[in-house]
mmCIF file of C-alpha atoms in Angstrom:
data_model
loop_
_atom_site.group_PDB
_atom_site.id
_atom_site.type_symbol
_atom_site.label_atom_id
_atom_site.label_comp_id
_atom_site.label_asym_id
_atom_site.label_seq_id
_atom_site.Cartn_x
_atom_site.Cartn_y
_atom_site.Cartn_z
ATOM 1 C CA MET A 1 133.192 -1.834 107.718
ATOM 2 C CA ALA A 2 130.515 -4.528 107.677
ATOM 3 C CA PHE A 3 131.665 -6.151 110.946
ATOM 4 C CA THR A 4 131.345 -2.918 112.956
ATOM 5 C CA SER A 5 128.077 -2.099 111.278
ATOM 6 C CA ASP A 6 126.819 -5.571 112.138
ATOM 7 C CA LEU A 7 127.672 -5.126 115.804
ATOM 8 C CA ASP A 8 125.806 -1.867 115.958
ATOM 9 C CA GLN A 9 122.804 -3.327 114.195
ATOM 10 C CA ILE A 10 122.854 -6.485 116.291
ATOM 11 C CA THR A 11 122.816 -4.418 119.474
ATOM 12 C CA ARG A 12 119.934 -2.334 118.230
ATOM 13 C CA ALA A 13 118.054 -5.346 116.844
ATOM 14 C CA ALA A 14 118.400 -7.134 120.183
ATOM 15 C CA ALA A 15 116.697 -4.130 121.809
ATOM 16 C CA GLY A 16 113.850 -4.426 119.340
ATOM 17 C CA ASP A 17 114.848 -1.680 116.925
ATOM 18 C CA ALA A 18 112.682 -2.452 113.888
ATOM 19 C CA ALA A 19 114.985 -0.688 111.421
ATOM 20 C CA ALA A 20 118.002 -2.679 112.585
ATOM 21 C CA VAL A 21 116.034 -5.923 112.379
ATOM 22 C CA ARG A 22 114.947 -5.124 108.849
ATOM 23 C CA ALA A 23 118.495 -4.192 107.829
ATOM 24 C CA LEU A 24 119.883 -7.514 109.074
ATOM 25 C CA VAL A 25 117.128 -9.443 107.336
ATOM 26 C CA ASN A 26 117.560 -7.572 104.070
ATOM 27 C CA ARG A 27 121.323 -7.996 104.125
ATOM 28 C CA TYR A 28 121.579 -11.657 105.000
ATOM 29 C CA SER A 29 118.354 -13.502 104.270
ATOM 30 C CA PRO A 30 118.881 -13.749 100.486
ATOM 31 C CA GLY A 31 122.253 -15.425 100.985
ATOM 32 C CA VAL A 32 120.868 -17.824 103.561
ATOM 33 C CA LEU A 33 117.946 -18.685 101.282
ATOM 34 C CA ALA A 34 120.293 -19.214 98.320
ATOM 35 C CA LEU A 35 122.526 -21.526 100.352
ATOM 36 C CA ALA A 36 119.560 -23.545 101.594
ATOM 37 C CA THR A 37 118.042 -23.721 98.114
ATOM 38 C CA ARG A 38 121.265 -25.042 96.591
ATOM 39 C CA MET A 39 121.771 -27.503 99.411
ATOM 40 C CA LEU A 40 118.228 -28.826 99.528
ATOM 41 C CA GLY A 41 117.110 -28.297 95.944
ATOM 42 C CA GLU A 42 113.614 -27.573 97.177
ATOM 43 C CA THR A 43 112.082 -24.152 97.633
ATOM 44 C CA ALA A 44 109.650 -24.731 100.502
ATOM 45 C CA GLU A 45 112.233 -26.528 102.612
ATOM 46 C CA ALA A 46 114.818 -23.855 101.874
ATOM 47 C CA GLU A 47 112.367 -21.187 103.067
ATOM 48 C CA ASP A 48 111.704 -23.149 106.254
ATOM 49 C CA VAL A 49 115.433 -23.348 106.902
ATOM 50 C CA THR A 50 115.830 -19.628 106.287
ATOM 51 C CA GLN A 51 113.070 -18.797 108.735
ATOM 52 C CA GLU A 52 114.402 -21.210 111.349
ATOM 53 C CA THR A 53 117.895 -19.768 110.957
ATOM 54 C CA PHE A 54 116.667 -16.268 111.746
ATOM 55 C CA ILE A 55 114.479 -17.432 114.612
ATOM 56 C CA ARG A 56 117.606 -18.918 116.159
ATOM 57 C CA ALA A 57 119.453 -15.705 115.448
ATOM 58 C CA TRP A 58 116.798 -13.611 117.188
ATOM 59 C CA LYS A 59 117.052 -15.873 120.238
ATOM 60 C CA ALA A 60 120.835 -15.545 120.222
ATOM 61 C CA LEU A 61 120.947 -11.767 119.823
ATOM 62 C CA PRO A 62 120.522 -10.691 123.465
ATOM 63 C CA GLY A 63 123.622 -12.622 124.520
ATOM 64 C CA TRP A 64 125.509 -12.109 121.270
ATOM 65 C CA GLU A 65 129.279 -12.035 121.649
ATOM 66 C CA PRO A 66 131.182 -11.103 118.510
ATOM 67 C CA ARG A 67 133.481 -14.098 118.428
ATOM 68 C CA ALA A 68 132.445 -14.730 114.837
ATOM 69 C CA LYS A 69 131.009 -12.521 112.154
ATOM 70 C CA PHE A 70 127.235 -12.530 112.255
ATOM 71 C CA SER A 71 127.088 -13.643 108.610
ATOM 72 C CA THR A 72 129.429 -16.558 109.301
ATOM 73 C CA TRP A 73 127.323 -17.619 112.273
ATOM 74 C CA LEU A 74 124.086 -17.354 110.265
ATOM 75 C CA HIS A 75 125.419 -19.396 107.356
ATOM 76 C CA ARG A 76 126.783 -22.013 109.749
ATOM 77 C CA VAL A 77 123.390 -22.388 111.423
ATOM 78 C CA ALA A 78 121.672 -22.597 108.037
ATOM 79 C CA LEU A 79 124.157 -25.161 106.802
ATOM 80 C CA ASN A 80 123.690 -27.362 109.855
ATOM 81 C CA LEU A 81 119.917 -27.160 109.476
ATOM 82 C CA CYS A 82 120.349 -28.265 105.854
ATOM 83 C CA TYR A 83 122.569 -31.167 106.878
ATOM 84 C CA ASP A 84 119.890 -32.247 109.377
ATOM 85 C CA ARG A 85 117.200 -32.209 106.725
ATOM 86 C CA LEU A 86 119.337 -34.065 104.211
ATOM 87 C CA ARG A 87 120.070 -36.747 106.796
ATOM 88 C CA LYS A 88 116.377 -37.106 107.593
ATOM 89 C CA ARG A 89 115.621 -37.388 103.895
ATOM 90 C CA ARG A 90 118.134 -40.178 103.518
ATOM 91 C CA GLU A 91 116.583 -42.000 106.477
ATOM 92 C CA VAL A 92 113.070 -41.687 105.069
ATOM 93 C CA LEU A 93 113.744 -42.112 101.369
ATOM 94 C CA PRO A 94 116.892 -44.180 101.004
ATOM 95 C CA ASP A 95 115.901 -45.581 97.610
ATOM 96 C CA GLU A 96 114.640 -42.440 95.978
ATOM 97 C CA LEU A 97 117.866 -40.618 95.346
ATOM 98 C CA PRO A 98 118.189 -39.757 91.667
ATOM 99 C CA ASP A 99 120.340 -41.908 89.492
ATOM 100 C CA ARG A 100 123.438 -40.086 88.372
ATOM 101 C CA ALA A 101 123.249 -41.476 84.860
ATOM 102 C CA ASP A 102 119.660 -40.287 84.290
ATOM 103 C CA VAL A 103 120.587 -36.672 83.854
ATOM 104 C CA ALA A 104 124.229 -36.843 82.841
ATOM 105 C CA LEU A 105 124.789 -34.488 79.967
ATOM 106 C CA GLY A 106 127.148 -34.732 77.094
ATOM 107 C CA PRO A 107 128.575 -31.795 75.178
ATOM 108 C CA GLN A 108 126.574 -32.857 72.147
ATOM 109 C CA ASP A 109 123.265 -32.319 73.903
ATOM 110 C CA ALA A 110 121.425 -29.378 72.502
ATOM 111 C CA LEU A 111 120.168 -27.713 75.652
ATOM 112 C CA ASP A 112 118.523 -24.408 75.981
ATOM 113 C CA GLN A 113 119.483 -22.209 78.884
ATOM 114 C CA ALA A 114 116.640 -23.312 81.144
ATOM 115 C CA GLN A 115 117.477 -26.955 80.658
ATOM 116 C CA ARG A 116 121.116 -26.256 81.277
ATOM 117 C CA VAL A 117 120.342 -24.424 84.514
ATOM 118 C CA LYS A 118 118.190 -27.333 85.661
ATOM 119 C CA ALA A 119 120.928 -29.776 84.806
ATOM 120 C CA VAL A 120 123.514 -27.791 86.756
ATOM 121 C CA GLU A 121 121.187 -27.444 89.753
ATOM 122 C CA ALA A 122 120.456 -31.161 89.686
ATOM 123 C CA ALA A 123 124.136 -32.005 89.443
ATOM 124 C CA ILE A 124 124.924 -29.778 92.440
ATOM 125 C CA ALA A 125 122.063 -31.318 94.417
ATOM 126 C CA ARG A 126 123.511 -34.763 93.779
ATOM 127 C CA LEU A 127 126.932 -33.870 95.116
ATOM 128 C CA PRO A 128 127.815 -35.147 98.586
ATOM 129 C CA GLU A 129 126.481 -32.553 101.008
ATOM 130 C CA ARG A 130 129.831 -31.144 102.090
ATOM 131 C CA GLN A 131 130.996 -30.772 98.496
ATOM 132 C CA SER A 132 127.735 -29.082 97.641
ATOM 133 C CA ALA A 133 128.157 -26.718 100.586
ATOM 134 C CA ALA A 134 131.746 -25.843 99.664
ATOM 135 C CA LEU A 135 130.832 -25.212 96.052
ATOM 136 C CA THR A 136 127.800 -23.106 96.941
ATOM 137 C CA LEU A 137 129.654 -20.975 99.464
ATOM 138 C CA CYS A 138 132.708 -20.359 97.266
ATOM 139 C CA ALA A 139 131.726 -20.631 93.623
ATOM 140 C CA LEU A 140 128.146 -19.404 93.852
ATOM 141 C CA GLN A 141 128.119 -17.027 96.800
ATOM 142 C CA GLY A 142 131.663 -15.710 96.563
ATOM 143 C CA HIS A 143 132.709 -16.347 100.153
ATOM 144 C CA SER A 144 136.441 -16.166 100.620
ATOM 145 C CA GLN A 145 138.533 -19.217 101.338
ATOM 146 C CA ALA A 146 138.759 -18.331 105.053
ATOM 147 C CA GLU A 147 135.066 -17.427 105.403
ATOM 148 C CA ALA A 148 133.866 -20.634 103.789
ATOM 149 C CA ALA A 149 136.217 -22.752 105.876
ATOM 150 C CA ASP A 150 135.006 -20.928 108.973
ATOM 151 C CA ILE A 151 131.346 -21.453 108.102
ATOM 152 C CA MET A 152 131.941 -25.152 107.469
ATOM 153 C CA GLU A 153 134.213 -25.437 110.509
ATOM 154 C CA ILE A 154 136.917 -27.182 108.522
ATOM 155 C CA SER A 155 140.480 -26.342 107.523
ATOM 156 C CA VAL A 156 141.304 -24.458 104.366
ATOM 157 C CA GLU A 157 142.982 -27.589 103.017
ATOM 158 C CA ALA A 158 139.855 -29.643 103.623
ATOM 159 C CA LEU A 159 137.781 -26.958 101.932
ATOM 160 C CA GLU A 160 140.020 -27.025 98.873
ATOM 161 C CA SER A 161 139.798 -30.790 98.721
ATOM 162 C CA LEU A 162 135.983 -30.637 98.771
ATOM 163 C CA LEU A 163 135.943 -27.927 96.127
ATOM 164 C CA ALA A 164 138.319 -29.786 93.852
ATOM 165 C CA ARG A 165 136.219 -32.943 94.014
ATOM 166 C CA ALA A 166 132.986 -31.012 93.500
ATOM 167 C CA ARG A 167 134.248 -29.172 90.447
ATOM 168 C CA ARG A 168 135.780 -32.318 88.985
ATOM 169 C CA THR A 169 132.466 -34.132 89.360
ATOM 170 C CA LEU A 170 130.470 -31.323 87.805
ATOM 171 C CA ARG A 171 132.876 -30.956 84.932
ATOM 172 C CA GLY A 172 132.685 -34.670 84.294
ATOM 173 C CA GLU A 173 128.894 -34.741 84.398
ATOM 174 C CA LEU A 174 128.082 -31.512 82.670
ATOM 175 C CA LEU A 175 130.923 -30.927 80.240
ATOM 176 C CA ASP A 176 132.673 -34.178 79.531
ATOM 177 C CA GLY A 177 129.556 -36.326 79.342
ATOM 178 C CA ARG A 178 131.037 -38.944 81.559
ATOM 179 C CA LYS A 179 130.445 -40.111 85.085
ATOM 180 C CA VAL A 180 133.025 -39.301 87.701
ATOM 181 C CA SER A 181 133.400 -41.530 90.722
ATOM 182 C CA MET B 1 147.885 -19.725 103.993
ATOM 183 C CA THR B 2 151.200 -18.891 102.365
ATOM 184 C CA ARG B 3 152.676 -21.323 99.917
ATOM 185 C CA ARG B 4 155.428 -21.084 97.357
ATOM 186 C CA MET B 5 153.798 -20.610 93.978
ATOM 187 C CA THR B 6 154.590 -23.409 91.583
ATOM 188 C CA ASP B 7 153.089 -24.589 88.313
ATOM 189 C CA ASP B 8 151.317 -27.393 90.130
ATOM 190 C CA ARG B 9 149.901 -25.073 92.767
ATOM 191 C CA LEU B 10 148.620 -22.678 90.137
ATOM 192 C CA LEU B 11 146.978 -25.552 88.267
ATOM 193 C CA ASP B 12 145.336 -26.557 91.554
ATOM 194 C CA ILE B 13 144.163 -23.009 92.172
ATOM 195 C CA ILE B 14 142.594 -22.825 88.726
ATOM 196 C CA GLU B 15 140.881 -26.165 89.177
ATOM 197 C CA ILE B 16 139.635 -25.375 92.677
ATOM 198 C CA TRP B 17 138.823 -21.673 92.500
ATOM 199 C CA GLY B 18 138.049 -21.229 88.819
ATOM 200 C CA ALA B 19 139.507 -19.155 86.034
ATOM 201 C CA GLU B 20 138.947 -15.689 87.470
ATOM 202 C CA ALA B 21 141.837 -14.377 89.526
ATOM 203 C CA HIS B 22 139.557 -12.333 91.805
ATOM 204 C CA GLY B 23 138.211 -15.596 93.180
ATOM 205 C CA TRP B 24 141.611 -17.020 94.022
ATOM 206 C CA PRO B 25 142.875 -17.106 97.618
ATOM 207 C CA GLU B 26 143.953 -13.606 98.497
ATOM 208 C CA ALA B 27 147.260 -14.630 100.056
ATOM 209 C CA GLU B 28 148.352 -16.375 96.871
ATOM 210 C CA ARG B 29 146.736 -14.211 94.250
ATOM 211 C CA ALA B 30 149.621 -11.917 93.427
ATOM 212 C CA ALA B 31 152.134 -14.756 93.091
ATOM 213 C CA ALA B 32 149.680 -16.784 91.026
ATOM 214 C CA GLU B 33 149.001 -13.903 88.665
ATOM 215 C CA ALA B 34 152.708 -13.269 88.282
ATOM 216 C CA LEU B 35 153.326 -16.887 87.353
ATOM 217 C CA LEU B 36 150.401 -16.860 84.952
ATOM 218 C CA ALA B 37 151.758 -13.768 83.248
ATOM 219 C CA GLU B 38 155.130 -15.434 82.995
ATOM 220 C CA LYS B 39 153.834 -18.635 81.348
ATOM 221 C CA PRO B 40 150.418 -17.954 79.807
ATOM 222 C CA GLY B 41 150.528 -20.900 77.399
ATOM 223 C CA ARG B 42 151.275 -23.341 80.177
ATOM 224 C CA PHE B 43 147.984 -22.593 81.946
ATOM 225 C CA ALA B 44 145.699 -21.762 79.012
ATOM 226 C CA PRO B 45 144.026 -25.189 78.740
ATOM 227 C CA ALA B 46 143.325 -25.316 82.473
ATOM 228 C CA LEU B 47 141.903 -21.804 82.381
ATOM 229 C CA ALA B 48 139.646 -22.646 79.436
ATOM 230 C CA ALA B 49 138.261 -25.740 81.155
ATOM 231 C CA ALA B 50 137.696 -23.890 84.397
ATOM 232 C CA ARG B 51 136.042 -20.957 82.635
ATOM 233 C CA GLU B 52 133.519 -23.239 80.975
ATOM 234 C CA LEU B 53 132.368 -24.525 84.339
ATOM 235 C CA ASP B 54 132.470 -21.020 85.841
ATOM 236 C CA LEU B 55 130.053 -19.849 83.155
ATOM 237 C CA MET B 56 127.614 -22.644 83.895
ATOM 238 C CA LEU B 57 127.726 -21.938 87.613
ATOM 239 C CA GLY B 58 127.464 -18.206 87.052
ATOM 240 C CA ALA B 59 124.276 -18.677 85.024
ATOM 241 C CA LEU B 60 122.387 -20.120 87.970
ATOM 242 C CA PRO B 61 119.702 -17.695 89.120
ATOM 243 C CA GLU B 62 119.512 -16.523 92.711
ATOM 244 C CA PRO B 63 116.254 -17.574 94.357
ATOM 245 C CA ASP B 64 113.817 -14.762 95.018
ATOM 246 C CA MET B 65 113.232 -13.882 98.634
ATOM 247 C CA PRO B 66 109.432 -14.036 99.057
ATOM 248 C CA ARG B 67 107.904 -11.014 100.767
ATOM 249 C CA ALA B 68 105.865 -13.249 103.064
ATOM 250 C CA LEU B 69 109.035 -14.959 104.263
ATOM 251 C CA THR B 70 110.707 -11.629 104.980
ATOM 252 C CA ASP B 71 107.628 -10.500 106.912
ATOM 253 C CA ALA B 72 107.473 -13.723 108.920
ATOM 254 C CA ILE B 73 111.141 -13.424 109.872
ATOM 255 C CA ILE B 74 110.721 -9.811 110.924
ATOM 256 C CA ALA B 75 107.569 -10.627 112.900
ATOM 257 C CA ALA B 76 109.541 -13.143 114.955
ATOM 258 C CA ALA B 77 112.286 -10.622 115.779
ATOM 259 C CA PRO B 78 112.855 -9.209 119.276
ATOM 260 C CA LYS B 79 110.368 -6.572 120.409
ATOM 261 C CA PRO B 80 111.240 -3.487 122.435
ATOM 262 C CA ALA B 81 111.466 -4.140 126.180
ATOM 263 C CA ARG B 82 108.718 -2.580 128.360
ATOM 264 C CA GLY B 83 111.161 -0.069 129.818
ATOM 265 C CA LEU B 84 111.878 1.203 126.348
ATOM 266 C CA LEU B 85 108.266 2.001 125.526
ATOM 267 C CA PRO B 86 107.415 5.623 124.814
ATOM 268 C CA ARG B 87 106.998 7.948 127.849
ATOM 269 C CA TRP B 88 103.296 7.312 128.175
ATOM 270 C CA GLY B 89 103.580 3.673 127.150
ATOM 271 C CA GLY B 90 100.470 1.716 127.983
ATOM 272 C CA MET B 91 98.307 4.814 128.558
ATOM 273 C CA LYS B 92 95.929 6.236 126.021
ATOM 274 C CA ALA B 93 96.914 9.862 126.572
ATOM 275 C CA PRO B 94 98.543 12.021 129.250
ATOM 276 C CA TRP B 95 95.267 13.730 130.181
ATOM 277 C CA VAL B 96 93.697 10.423 131.222
ATOM 278 C CA PRO B 97 95.433 10.205 134.640
ATOM 279 C CA ALA B 98 95.318 13.989 135.056
ATOM 280 C CA SER B 99 91.554 14.051 134.661
ATOM 281 C CA GLY B 100 91.229 11.475 137.424
ATOM 282 C CA PHE B 101 93.205 13.606 139.837
ATOM 283 C CA ALA B 102 91.178 16.679 138.913
ATOM 284 C CA ALA B 103 87.875 14.876 139.440
ATOM 285 C CA ALA B 104 88.970 13.618 142.851
ATOM 286 C CA ALA B 105 90.107 17.082 143.931
ATOM 287 C CA PHE B 106 86.861 18.675 142.754
ATOM 288 C CA GLY B 107 84.790 16.086 144.559
ATOM 289 C CA LEU B 108 86.684 16.619 147.787
ATOM 290 C CA PHE B 109 86.291 20.374 147.524
ATOM 291 C CA MET B 110 82.563 20.175 146.884
ATOM 292 C CA GLY B 111 82.092 17.685 149.664
ATOM 293 C CA LEU B 112 83.787 19.900 152.205
ATOM 294 C CA THR B 113 81.865 22.907 150.998
ATOM 295 C CA ILE B 114 78.262 21.790 150.770
ATOM 296 C CA ALA B 115 77.839 18.456 152.513
ATOM 297 C CA PRO B 116 76.288 18.531 156.029
ATOM 298 C CA VAL B 117 78.932 17.809 158.612
ATOM 299 C CA ALA B 118 77.682 16.378 161.899
ATOM 300 C CA SER B 119 79.791 16.451 165.012
ATOM 301 C CA ALA B 120 79.481 16.533 168.859
ATOM 302 C CA ASP B 121 80.198 20.289 168.760
ATOM 303 C CA ASP B 122 77.065 20.846 166.705
ATOM 304 C CA GLU B 123 74.855 19.507 169.509
ATOM 305 C CA VAL B 124 76.582 21.757 172.094
ATOM 306 C CA ASN B 125 76.197 24.746 169.791
ATOM 307 C CA ALA B 126 72.497 24.025 169.343
ATOM 308 C CA GLU B 127 71.965 23.917 173.099
ATOM 309 C CA VAL B 128 73.885 27.157 173.607
ATOM 310 C CA GLN B 129 71.917 28.720 170.801
ATOM 311 C CA GLU B 130 68.628 27.685 172.420
ATOM 312 C CA LEU B 131 69.676 29.107 175.800
ATOM 313 C CA VAL B 132 70.760 32.404 174.302
ATOM 314 C CA ILE B 133 67.528 32.793 172.357
ATOM 315 C CA SER B 134 65.434 31.935 175.432
ATOM 316 C CA ALA B 135 67.435 34.362 177.609
ATOM 317 C CA LEU B 136 66.681 37.098 175.152
ATOM 318 C CA GLY B 137 62.956 36.336 175.445
ATOM 319 C CA PHE B 138 62.482 34.810 171.987
ATOM 320 C CA GLU B 139 60.961 31.493 170.984
ATOM 321 C CA PRO B 140 63.930 29.243 169.973
ATOM 322 C CA ALA B 141 61.864 27.239 167.487
ATOM 323 C CA ASN B 142 61.560 30.299 165.276
ATOM 324 C CA TYR B 143 65.304 30.893 164.921
ATOM 325 C CA THR B 144 68.233 29.043 163.523
ATOM 326 C CA LEU B 145 71.947 29.423 164.165
ATOM 327 C CA GLU B 146 72.411 30.870 160.706
ATOM 328 C CA GLU B 147 69.887 33.578 161.386
ATOM 329 C CA MET B 148 71.654 34.504 164.610
ATOM 330 C CA GLU B 149 74.863 34.917 162.685
#
């Protein structure tokens, strides 16, 4: 069971066991990086967030109490770091957000796969941050309803509302060729 | 979350969670699948629309985890506490302290053995030695205590 295994590895990692540290990093860092990349849409910043997330985890390990799953805690820290960066971006560059209409795609557009991937990534990056987080956690990373709600510290109903709006927006932009408010 | 499964709820589930049943909320999955099996035509358009978006999302690549980032994260991880160091932690080898003890013991032994030791008793002994040699009719300057022994 992953939870028990986590506890064992957390205990050993807190004592400086290199193998346990490496196991935690290998298991969770790709997911944290993927979340940050989807949220921020920028590789270098996503890597910074991933590193900062684990630095906070290492500091928290000695006093770790298993009230939450380690993975939930990690993703929550990463998500909050992403929110912070997105807020700072908005403060610094309020007029440089991309225009929705610039990259809206219609079904008639002949796109190759790479273009389509870029369009989807751009559309996700333009979603409001909480919608983007809900979509990334559930649709892209496969977190369960309860896990994603726990990570985002919201109710399951609120999560579903965010997901519904996110998917409706993406469908409108990417498949219907129309803007969705 | 337990809800009664209705057509509207299943349409919501498809819109929110996509077309694949394995991604639906676990508590509602069985009821949703049963309703879907009961009325497949009713939900086919919603499933088709959801599947199209699922495919686009599923095609997004996962970012690669750079080796340098992994290394940096691991380098910042907790290190073993001093008490958990190996038995001879901090020392080059076990014979290093042992050789110090051996050298000190050897030095002490040699010192006691060959170094001249002066004391008040030595002066008394020399006087006694001189008297004895004189009483025997010899010249003290020609004899030492060692020779007498």
